[in-house]
Amino acid sequence: MFILKKIISALLMPLPFLLLVGVIGLCVLWFTRQKKLASILVSVSLIGIFLCSFQPLTTALLRPLEQENPAFVSTTKPISYVMVLGSGQVIDKTFPITSELSPTAITRLVEGIRIFRMYPGAKLILSGYGGIASHGISHARLMAHLAVALGVDKRDILLFESTKDTKEEAFQAADVVKNKNMILVTSASQMSRALYYFHQAGLQPIVAPTNFRASNQMRSYVPDSTYLTQMEIVEHERLGQLWQRITSKLLNPKTEHLQAEKVKPETL
């Protein structure tokens, strides 16, 4: 199910989907007499790619999503945990660790470490799957290596290496955090979707969104791949929210309950 979900969501992203529409249009043009249909499909593909890489549109769609939760400043509550949700990585030993983690993962981790240092005695929870194409190291452990390199004591780090998605991260966190206060760090665009699962798991984390991408400053009126990425984020989150609504009606969230796994990072 996990792999199938990833494949389907990848194909529904704007660029793959619109390119597929364009290819279908070309096939109709080359192999049939349906010239009008072919022109419609190719036009939809080209116009769609233009719109999805046009900043005024992409920013207008992404910014409201990112602004649903305010950036973290401070809290007077005693904080026991700061949890950073994982993102992408590559494993290439010719790269420094800062290049193996995705820019999104590094931004989340740096924000998590910044907040973690504001609350002595807190633990830093790092999550990220250790399965597909991990080359023997989970995303959580890779983030831990960088955290230790940046001065975090490895004894203060807990790893969630078996969690494959945000829902599993939330229920595993519930086993550890229980009734203590936790700050949740993830991308601003993902925060509302993540909160849905954490609330479902019985937690009320303090939000710390980061990795904001949609500035209120208009920088370009020319199509750019940067803004295509913004549209992909919007599409990813909207599909994720749709999936939440579907699964919440079909499944009992308690069936996803996981036992939390506390693992210290290896010595670097």
Rosetta silent file (secondary structure, phi, psi, omega in degrees, C-alpha in Angstrom):
SEQUENCE: MFILKKIISALLMPLPFLLLVGVIGLCVLWFTRQKKLASILVSVSLIGIFLCSFQPLTTALLRPLEQENPAFVSTTKPISYVMVLGSGQVIDKTFPITSELSPTAITRLVEGIRIFRMYPGAKLILSGYGGIASHGISHARLMAHLAVALGVDKRDILLFESTKDTKEEAFQAADVVKNKNMILVTSASQMSRALYYFHQAGLQPIVAPTNFRASNQMRSYVPDSTYLTQMEIVEHERLGQLWQRITSKLLNPKTEHLQAEKVKPETL
SCORE:     score description
SCORE:     0.000 S_00000001
   1 L     0.000  -41.953 -178.854    0.000    0.000    0.000 S_00000001
   2 H   -60.530  -47.804 -178.633    2.840    2.380    0.920 S_00000001
   3 H   -67.088  -42.455  179.965    4.643    1.914   -2.416 S_00000001
   4 H   -60.805  -42.719  179.498    1.395    2.062   -4.418 S_00000001
   5 H   -61.108  -40.787  179.997    0.419    5.314   -2.679 S_00000001
   6 H   -66.452  -40.135 -179.007    3.801    6.840   -3.541 S_00000001
   7 H   -66.322  -47.344 -178.608    3.568    5.795   -7.207 S_00000001
   8 H   -63.002  -44.608 -178.838    0.036    7.112   -7.665 S_00000001
   9 H   -64.889  -34.831  178.590    0.787   10.418   -5.931 S_00000001
  10 H   -65.446  -41.022 -179.409    3.922   10.869   -8.070 S_00000001
  11 H   -69.646  -23.845 -179.139    1.963   10.379  -11.292 S_00000001
  12 L   -88.940   -2.460  175.661   -0.649   12.896  -10.166 S_00000001
  13 L   -65.533  151.995 -171.925    1.913   15.647   -9.630 S_00000001
  14 H   -52.986  -50.623 -175.151    1.499   18.545  -12.106 S_00000001
  15 H   -66.087  -52.493  178.058    4.543   17.973  -14.322 S_00000001
  16 H   -58.360  -41.495 -178.042    4.253   14.171  -14.810 S_00000001
  17 H   -65.043  -46.811 -177.913    0.488   14.437  -15.280 S_00000001
  18 H   -70.006  -34.639  175.079    0.640   17.286  -17.802 S_00000001
  19 H   -65.645  -38.763  177.143    3.508   15.672  -19.724 S_00000001
  20 H   -62.650  -42.098  176.409    1.467   12.460  -19.908 S_00000001
  21 H   -60.108  -42.826  178.589   -1.473   14.450  -21.300 S_00000001
  22 H   -63.439  -41.464  178.662    0.885   15.970  -23.891 S_00000001
  23 H   -64.504  -41.987  177.232    2.278   12.571  -24.900 S_00000001
  24 H   -61.269  -42.039  178.076   -1.243   11.190  -25.277 S_00000001
  25 H   -60.547  -41.969  178.502   -2.088   14.200  -27.441 S_00000001
  26 H   -65.885  -40.124  178.368    0.916   13.560  -29.700 S_00000001
  27 H   -63.187  -39.950  176.984   -0.008    9.865  -29.998 S_00000001
  28 H   -63.438  -40.558  179.777   -3.550   10.856  -31.010 S_00000001
  29 H   -65.159  -42.967 -175.219   -2.099   13.269  -33.575 S_00000001
  30 H   -77.610  -34.985 -168.028    0.332   10.722  -35.055 S_00000001
  31 H  -114.142   -0.285  177.467   -1.786    7.586  -35.050 S_00000001
  32 L  -135.469  179.136  176.745   -5.384    8.747  -35.472 S_00000001
  33 L  -102.979   11.613 -178.316   -7.384   11.275  -37.419 S_00000001
  34 L   -84.236   68.719 -175.768   -8.660   12.995  -34.286 S_00000001
  35 H   -64.164  -38.986 -178.789   -6.779   16.237  -34.944 S_00000001
  36 H   -64.921  -45.016  177.943   -9.112   18.344  -32.825 S_00000001
  37 H   -61.725  -41.975 -179.956   -8.758   16.057  -29.803 S_00000001
  38 H   -61.340  -44.482 -179.040   -4.994   16.003  -30.270 S_00000001
  39 H   -65.044  -35.395  177.924   -4.787   19.785  -30.374 S_00000001
  40 H   -65.012  -45.653 -178.226   -6.908   20.043  -27.211 S_00000001
  41 H   -64.893  -44.998  179.288   -4.703   17.599  -25.308 S_00000001
  42 H   -65.122  -39.582  178.577   -1.449   19.248  -26.396 S_00000001
  43 H   -64.013  -43.086  177.708   -2.867   22.689  -25.606 S_00000001
  44 H   -59.722  -41.678 -179.919   -3.955   21.555  -22.144 S_00000001
  45 H   -62.583  -50.711 -176.321   -0.461   20.183  -21.547 S_00000001
  46 H   -68.911  -44.330  179.687    1.404   23.330  -22.610 S_00000001
  47 H   -65.875  -39.255  178.727   -0.958   25.819  -20.972 S_00000001
  48 H   -62.652  -44.080  178.724   -1.022   23.732  -17.792 S_00000001
  49 H   -63.702  -39.205  177.241    2.784   23.634  -17.559 S_00000001
  50 H   -61.279  -49.689 -177.173    2.888   27.405  -18.106 S_00000001
  51 H   -65.157  -36.773 -177.899    0.334   28.090  -15.368 S_00000001
  52 H   -74.294   -9.990  177.445    1.954   25.666  -12.924 S_00000001
  53 L  -117.508   19.673 -176.299    5.293   27.480  -13.234 S_00000001
  54 L  -106.353  112.734 -170.369    3.854   31.016  -13.098 S_00000001
  55 H   -54.146  -46.053 -178.893    4.558   32.656   -9.730 S_00000001
  56 H   -53.252  -34.618  179.568    1.420   34.813   -9.354 S_00000001
  57 H   -79.625  -49.421 -174.771   -0.700   31.648   -9.541 S_00000001
  58 H   -65.272  -41.030  179.321    1.482   29.229   -7.560 S_00000001
  59 H   -66.931  -38.533  178.640    2.168   31.680   -4.749 S_00000001
  60 H   -62.694  -29.904  179.056   -1.514   32.590   -4.514 S_00000001
  61 H   -85.135  -37.045 -175.046   -2.321   28.900   -3.981 S_00000001
  62 H   -82.152  -38.064 -173.887    0.577   27.995   -1.678 S_00000001
  63 H   -58.608  -45.627  177.932    0.744   31.031    0.595 S_00000001
  64 H   -59.563  -34.674  178.504   -2.663   30.530    2.289 S_00000001
  65 H   -65.448  -41.512 -178.594   -1.695   26.912    2.994 S_00000001
  66 H   -74.225  -25.938 -175.106    1.581   27.984    4.609 S_00000001
  67 L   -90.588    6.865 -179.561    0.006   30.773    6.637 S_00000001
  68 L   -68.732  -23.405  179.846   -2.519   28.562    8.438 S_00000001
  69 L  -130.827  130.841 -176.534   -0.112   28.198   11.377 S_00000001
  70 L   -72.462  151.524  176.242    2.131   30.986   12.747 S_00000001
  71 L   -63.000  148.359 -177.994    5.893   30.614   12.976 S_00000001
  72 L   -77.873  134.730  174.335    7.197   29.588   16.409 S_00000001
  73 L  -112.419  -61.776  176.814    8.710   32.294   18.632 S_00000001
  74 L  -169.542  169.888  175.194    8.679   30.900   22.167 S_00000001
  75 L  -147.242  148.690  178.326    6.463   29.392   24.830 S_00000001
  76 L   -88.363   -6.375  179.481    6.431   29.531   28.619 S_00000001
  77 L   -71.338  146.709  174.267    5.267   25.910   28.854 S_00000001
  78 L   -69.632  126.579 -176.017    7.825   23.306   29.962 S_00000001
  79 L  -104.994  125.370  179.270    8.925   21.459   26.816 S_00000001
  80 L   -99.487  -28.949 -176.803    9.909   17.811   26.994 S_00000001
  81 E  -141.061  143.449  168.545   10.216   17.002   23.291 S_00000001
  82 E  -121.772  116.812 -175.557   10.954   18.716   19.999 S_00000001
  83 E  -108.970  128.987  178.835    9.969   16.491   17.075 S_00000001
  84 E  -110.849  121.110  177.609   11.250   16.999   13.534 S_00000001
  85 L   -80.342  141.540 -174.753    9.407   15.207   10.731 S_00000001
  86 L   -76.978  167.305  175.914   11.615   13.725    8.032 S_00000001
  87 L  -142.557 -148.937 -170.988   11.864   14.532    4.348 S_00000001
  88 L   -84.728  166.021  177.470   13.975   13.331    1.406 S_00000001
  89 E  -158.271  162.320  166.388   17.549   12.098    1.131 S_00000001
  90 L  -129.908  152.028  176.636   20.069   10.487   -1.171 S_00000001
  91 L  -112.095  108.720 -179.803   22.898    8.207   -0.123 S_00000001
  92 L  -146.267  110.296 -173.663   26.104    9.061   -1.961 S_00000001
  93 L   -69.459   -7.513  173.739   29.406    8.735   -0.133 S_00000001
  94 L   -83.906   -8.515 -179.769   30.991   11.296   -2.444 S_00000001
  95 L   -96.058  149.653  164.581   28.643   13.913   -0.926 S_00000001
  96 L   -71.057  161.113 -176.247   28.994   15.646    2.434 S_00000001
  97 H   -60.616  -29.117  179.514   26.117   14.874    4.779 S_00000001
  98 H   -70.160  -14.388  175.341   24.639   18.317    4.120 S_00000001
  99 H   -99.866  -16.704  177.161   24.159   17.282    0.483 S_00000001
 100 H   -76.054  -35.150  175.462   22.749   13.846    1.265 S_00000001
 101 E   -82.189  143.265  178.641   19.790   15.369    3.112 S_00000001
 102 L   -67.222  156.218  175.721   17.298   17.299    1.008 S_00000001
 103 H   -54.271  -36.749  178.018   17.112   21.098    1.449 S_00000001
 104 H   -64.067  -44.304  179.986   13.699   20.594    3.053 S_00000001
 105 H   -63.119  -41.465 -179.936   15.082   18.087    5.566 S_00000001
 106 H   -65.792  -42.442  178.360   17.975   20.389    6.468 S_00000001
 107 H   -60.454  -45.005  178.493   15.671   23.369    6.963 S_00000001
 108 H   -62.677  -44.771 -177.156   13.416   21.341    9.253 S_00000001
 109 H   -64.647  -44.989  179.907   16.357   19.938   11.191 S_00000001
 110 H   -61.298  -42.412  177.150   18.062   23.305   11.703 S_00000001
 111 H   -63.869  -40.217  178.334   14.791   24.813   12.958 S_00000001
 112 H   -62.773  -43.053  178.863   14.328   21.823   15.257 S_00000001
 113 H   -65.936  -40.101  178.201   17.830   22.202   16.697 S_00000001
 114 H   -57.931  -47.085 -178.806   17.321   25.952   17.157 S_00000001
 115 H   -71.480  -40.789  178.930   14.158   25.362   19.169 S_00000001
 116 H   -55.049  -39.332 -178.458   15.608   22.346   21.027 S_00000001
 117 L   -73.283  -12.056  176.680   18.429   24.529   22.371 S_00000001
 118 L   -79.115  -14.745 -172.784   15.875   26.945   23.822 S_00000001
 119 L  -130.769   84.778  178.613   14.632   24.258   26.249 S_00000001
 120 L   -55.914  136.805 -179.055   17.359   22.541   28.317 S_00000001
 121 L    95.515  -11.332  178.206   16.360   19.048   29.308 S_00000001
 122 L   -76.543  161.678  174.187   14.203   18.444   26.239 S_00000001
 123 E  -109.092  146.347  178.217   14.711   15.510   23.876 S_00000001
 124 E  -101.944  115.327  178.814   15.012   15.845   20.096 S_00000001
 125 E   -96.719  125.314  178.000   12.870   13.331   18.192 S_00000001
 126 E  -118.329  129.047 -176.731   13.935   12.684   14.585 S_00000001
 127 E  -122.717  149.703  178.401   11.729   10.587   12.338 S_00000001
 128 L   165.700  135.737 -172.150   12.223    9.067    8.920 S_00000001
 129 L   -65.145  149.418  177.836   11.811    5.706    7.253 S_00000001
 130 L  -116.248   26.739 -174.086   14.685    3.263    6.871 S_00000001
 131 L   -96.422 -101.797 -169.038   13.189    1.126    4.112 S_00000001
 132 L   -58.324  126.643  173.293   13.203    1.691    0.372 S_00000001
 133 L    54.972   31.487 -178.006   16.591    2.662   -1.118 S_00000001
 134 L   -86.677  -14.289 -179.946   17.967    3.587    2.310 S_00000001
 135 L    56.072   36.651  174.196   21.258    1.678    1.778 S_00000001
 136 L    86.268    0.265  178.722   21.177    0.526    5.382 S_00000001
 137 L  -132.957  129.631 -178.477   20.640    3.913    7.018 S_00000001
 138 L   -76.953  163.265  177.161   17.315    5.466    7.859 S_00000001
 139 H   -64.995  -38.781  178.607   16.443    9.081    7.181 S_00000001
 140 H   -60.349  -43.477 -178.760   16.084    9.648   10.929 S_00000001
 141 H   -68.758  -37.016  178.045   19.592    8.328   11.577 S_00000001
 142 H   -64.325  -41.586  175.750   21.074   10.419    8.783 S_00000001
 143 H   -63.245  -37.360  179.361   19.502   13.527   10.322 S_00000001
 144 H   -63.190  -39.431  177.541   20.883   12.440   13.697 S_00000001
 145 H   -58.217  -43.841  179.797   24.396   12.283   12.249 S_00000001
 146 H   -69.541  -39.086  178.974   24.080   15.880   11.110 S_00000001
 147 H   -60.584  -42.758  178.283   22.515   16.955   14.411 S_00000001
 148 H   -65.323  -40.459  177.825   25.434   15.477   16.346 S_00000001
 149 H   -62.521  -26.864  179.363   27.876   17.159   13.940 S_00000001
 150 L   -92.043    7.400  170.924   26.115   20.448   14.751 S_00000001
 151 L   106.220    3.735  178.295   26.627   19.953   18.468 S_00000001
 152 L   -79.817  133.331  177.178   23.578   18.056   19.716 S_00000001
 153 L   -68.448  126.380 -176.579   24.393   15.436   22.358 S_00000001
 154 H   -62.504  -21.253  177.660   23.469   12.041   20.927 S_00000001
 155 H   -70.863  -14.505  179.806   22.010   11.077   24.318 S_00000001
 156 H   -96.417    7.550 -175.407   19.307   13.702   23.740 S_00000001
 157 E  -111.216  132.319  171.720   18.143   12.188   20.433 S_00000001
 158 E  -114.272  136.150 -177.533   15.360    9.652   19.915 S_00000001
 159 E  -110.366  132.601  170.165   14.951    8.024   16.508 S_00000001
 160 E  -108.996   96.838 -172.719   11.720    6.860   14.888 S_00000001
 161 L  -100.850   -9.309 -176.447   13.062    4.722   12.041 S_00000001
 162 L   -99.313   -5.583 -176.017   10.074    2.498   11.308 S_00000001
 163 L   -80.062  124.325 -175.967    7.542    5.235   10.499 S_00000001
 164 L   -95.919  -18.433  179.697    6.692    5.358    6.799 S_00000001
 165 L  -152.100  179.330 -174.401    4.346    8.352    6.777 S_00000001
 166 H   -63.788  -36.131 -179.410    3.021   11.204    8.910 S_00000001
 167 H   -63.504  -44.999  178.635    0.218    9.150   10.420 S_00000001
 168 H   -65.970  -36.321  176.719    2.607    6.513   11.727 S_00000001
 169 H   -60.210  -42.184 -177.871    4.896    9.259   13.044 S_00000001
 170 H   -64.554  -45.901 -176.770    2.007   10.747   15.013 S_00000001
 171 H   -73.208  -30.185  175.321    0.942    7.489   16.650 S_00000001
 172 H   -70.656  -38.257  177.024    4.505    6.499   17.474 S_00000001
 173 H   -61.588  -37.007 -178.919    5.064    9.922   19.049 S_00000001
 174 H   -60.141  -33.505  179.012    1.967    9.415   21.192 S_00000001
 175 H   -66.800  -31.655 -176.561    3.605    6.386   22.823 S_00000001
 176 H   -91.419  -47.868 -172.466    6.604    8.456   23.876 S_00000001
 177 H   -72.379  -41.166 -177.981    5.215   11.925   24.548 S_00000001
 178 L    53.669 -118.308 -175.936    2.044   10.871   26.379 S_00000001
 179 L  -101.619   14.936  179.217    0.796   13.912   28.363 S_00000001
 180 L   -87.959  166.489 -178.092    3.993   15.975   28.142 S_00000001
 181 L   -85.672  137.389 -179.544    4.465   19.066   25.987 S_00000001
 182 E  -135.082  142.883  172.301    5.967   18.690   22.537 S_00000001
 183 E  -104.082  130.754 -177.753    6.892   21.117   19.776 S_00000001
 184 E  -105.505  125.541 -179.518    6.303   19.815   16.259 S_00000001
 185 E  -114.275  122.901  172.055    8.594   20.979   13.448 S_00000001
 186 E  -159.275  178.595  179.688    7.756   20.429    9.805 S_00000001
 187 E   -62.542  144.502 -178.529    7.261   22.404    6.603 S_00000001
 188 H   -56.805  -38.075 -178.544    4.658   25.150    6.835 S_00000001
 189 H   -67.376  -27.280 -176.894    2.724   23.630    3.937 S_00000001
 190 H   -92.454  -15.164 -167.860    2.500   20.243    5.697 S_00000001
 191 H   -56.964  -46.545 -177.591    1.741   21.449    9.208 S_00000001
 192 H   -63.054  -40.919  178.687   -2.075   21.407    9.054 S_00000001
 193 H   -66.003  -38.857  178.227   -2.131   17.911    7.537 S_00000001
 194 H   -65.843  -42.003 -179.522    0.364   16.711   10.167 S_00000001
 195 H   -59.920  -35.374  178.428   -1.678   18.230   13.000 S_00000001
 196 H   -54.908  -46.062 -178.312   -4.723   16.260   11.861 S_00000001
 197 H   -72.915  -37.995 -179.761   -2.876   13.003   12.568 S_00000001
 198 H   -67.569  -37.696  175.022   -1.288   14.195   15.823 S_00000001
 199 H   -66.020  -38.837  177.941   -4.677   15.287   17.125 S_00000001
 200 H   -61.472  -33.619 -179.996   -6.070   11.931   16.025 S_00000001
 201 L   -81.944   -2.945  177.445   -3.331   10.259   18.073 S_00000001
 202 L    94.238   12.517  179.989   -4.338   12.263   21.139 S_00000001
 203 L  -105.409  151.998  176.226   -1.522   14.838   21.082 S_00000001
 204 L  -126.909   70.893 -175.270   -1.770   18.623   21.083 S_00000001
 205 L   -69.757  153.272  171.277    1.687   19.697   19.893 S_00000001
 206 E   -82.544  129.513 -171.977    2.866   23.287   19.774 S_00000001
 207 E   -85.087  144.382  174.996    3.437   24.086   16.110 S_00000001
 208 E  -139.744   73.537 -179.805    6.718   25.307   14.655 S_00000001
 209 E   -67.370  146.637  178.114    6.275   25.543   10.876 S_00000001
 210 E  -145.266 -173.017  179.002    9.360   26.183    8.778 S_00000001
 211 L    57.831   42.930  175.311   10.530   25.956    5.160 S_00000001
 212 L   -67.761  136.262 -177.703    8.187   28.721    4.011 S_00000001
 213 L  -120.091  -26.983 -172.559    8.369   29.092    0.222 S_00000001
 214 L   -96.291   92.540  178.553    5.555   31.420   -0.830 S_00000001
 215 L   -79.426  154.197  177.345    6.695   34.972   -0.178 S_00000001
 216 L   -80.853    1.517  176.196    4.313   37.901   -0.582 S_00000001
 217 L   -93.199  123.529  176.724    6.937   39.527   -2.825 S_00000001
 218 L   -81.249  120.276 -175.913    6.390   38.907   -6.522 S_00000001
 219 L  -107.673  -19.303 -174.159    9.763   38.177   -8.079 S_00000001
 220 L  -154.436  141.338  172.256    8.959   36.863  -11.515 S_00000001
 221 L  -116.563   16.421  176.928    6.286   36.903  -14.172 S_00000001
 222 L  -111.057  135.848  179.944    8.227   34.450  -16.334 S_00000001
 223 L   -53.076  139.245 -176.293    7.647   30.690  -15.928 S_00000001
 224 L  -148.547  143.317 -178.598   10.273   29.124  -13.675 S_00000001
 225 H   -64.104  -25.256  177.023   10.848   25.623  -12.311 S_00000001
 226 H   -57.276  -41.178 -176.341   11.005   27.074   -8.784 S_00000001
 227 H   -82.833  -21.301  170.112    7.312   27.878   -8.964 S_00000001
 228 H   -63.038  -37.728  175.884    6.516   24.524  -10.540 S_00000001
 229 H   -62.721  -39.139  177.122    7.844   23.096   -7.271 S_00000001
 230 H   -59.802  -43.091  179.650    5.413   25.319   -5.380 S_00000001
 231 H   -65.392  -36.473  177.283    2.533   23.895   -7.381 S_00000001
 232 H   -63.324  -37.990  177.675    3.751   20.359   -6.674 S_00000001
 233 H   -63.879  -45.578  178.665    3.697   21.141   -2.945 S_00000001
 234 H   -58.447  -47.589 -178.388    0.132   22.434   -3.193 S_00000001
 235 H   -63.320  -42.525 -179.503   -0.958   19.345   -5.136 S_00000001
 236 H   -60.948  -44.719 -178.425    0.824   17.001   -2.726 S_00000001
 237 H   -70.235  -39.782  179.485   -0.835   18.553    0.312 S_00000001
 238 H   -65.989  -39.715  176.060   -4.306   18.690   -1.226 S_00000001
 239 H   -64.943  -38.819  177.850   -4.055   15.035   -2.230 S_00000001
 240 H   -62.900  -41.100  178.110   -2.841   14.235    1.276 S_00000001
 241 H   -66.870  -37.208  175.595   -5.817   16.005    2.814 S_00000001
 242 H   -63.131  -42.506  178.484   -8.159   14.148    0.475 S_00000001
 243 H   -61.922  -38.309  177.559   -6.534   10.869    1.530 S_00000001
 244 H   -59.659  -46.980 -177.837   -7.071   11.856    5.167 S_00000001
 245 H   -64.267  -39.383 -179.453  -10.778   12.367    4.621 S_00000001
 246 H   -66.609  -50.283 -176.081  -11.141    9.069    2.767 S_00000001
 247 H   -69.989  -30.693  179.521   -9.202    6.961    5.278 S_00000001
 248 H   -65.951  -25.988  178.835  -10.803    8.628    8.298 S_00000001
 249 H   -84.982  -25.914 -173.661  -14.174    7.373    7.074 S_00000001
 250 H   -99.485  -27.602 -172.504  -12.972    3.867    6.244 S_00000001
 251 L  -120.192  151.253  171.422  -10.436    3.057    8.960 S_00000001
 252 L   -86.088  118.342 -176.327  -10.272    3.172   12.723 S_00000001
 253 H   -57.944  -26.873 -178.968   -7.236    5.306   13.562 S_00000001
 254 H   -66.544  -19.865  178.732   -6.452    3.160   16.597 S_00000001
 255 H   -71.353  -14.817  179.837   -5.577    0.278   14.298 S_00000001
 256 H   -92.619    5.981 -175.472   -2.540    2.273   13.183 S_00000001
 257 L   -62.920  130.989 -178.930   -1.176    2.465   16.727 S_00000001
 258 L  -120.083  152.984  172.905    2.551    1.659   16.833 S_00000001
 259 L   -84.864  126.414 -176.874    4.949    0.982   19.663 S_00000001
 260 L   -67.671  143.949 -179.232    7.550    3.752   19.809 S_00000001
 261 L  -117.517  120.110 -179.417   11.142    2.734   19.241 S_00000001
 262 L  -100.288  114.311 -176.899   13.896    4.617   21.063 S_00000001
 263 L  -131.357  127.093  176.921   17.212    4.268   19.264 S_00000001
 264 L   -84.239  144.608  179.077   20.355    6.289   19.882 S_00000001
 265 L   -67.692  151.527  178.222   22.401    7.300   16.859 S_00000001
 266 L   -69.355  158.482  178.621   25.642    5.540   16.260 S_00000001
 267 L   -67.184  132.581 -179.438   28.923    7.270   17.145 S_00000001
 268 L   -89.548    0.000    0.000   30.136    9.488   14.336 S_00000001
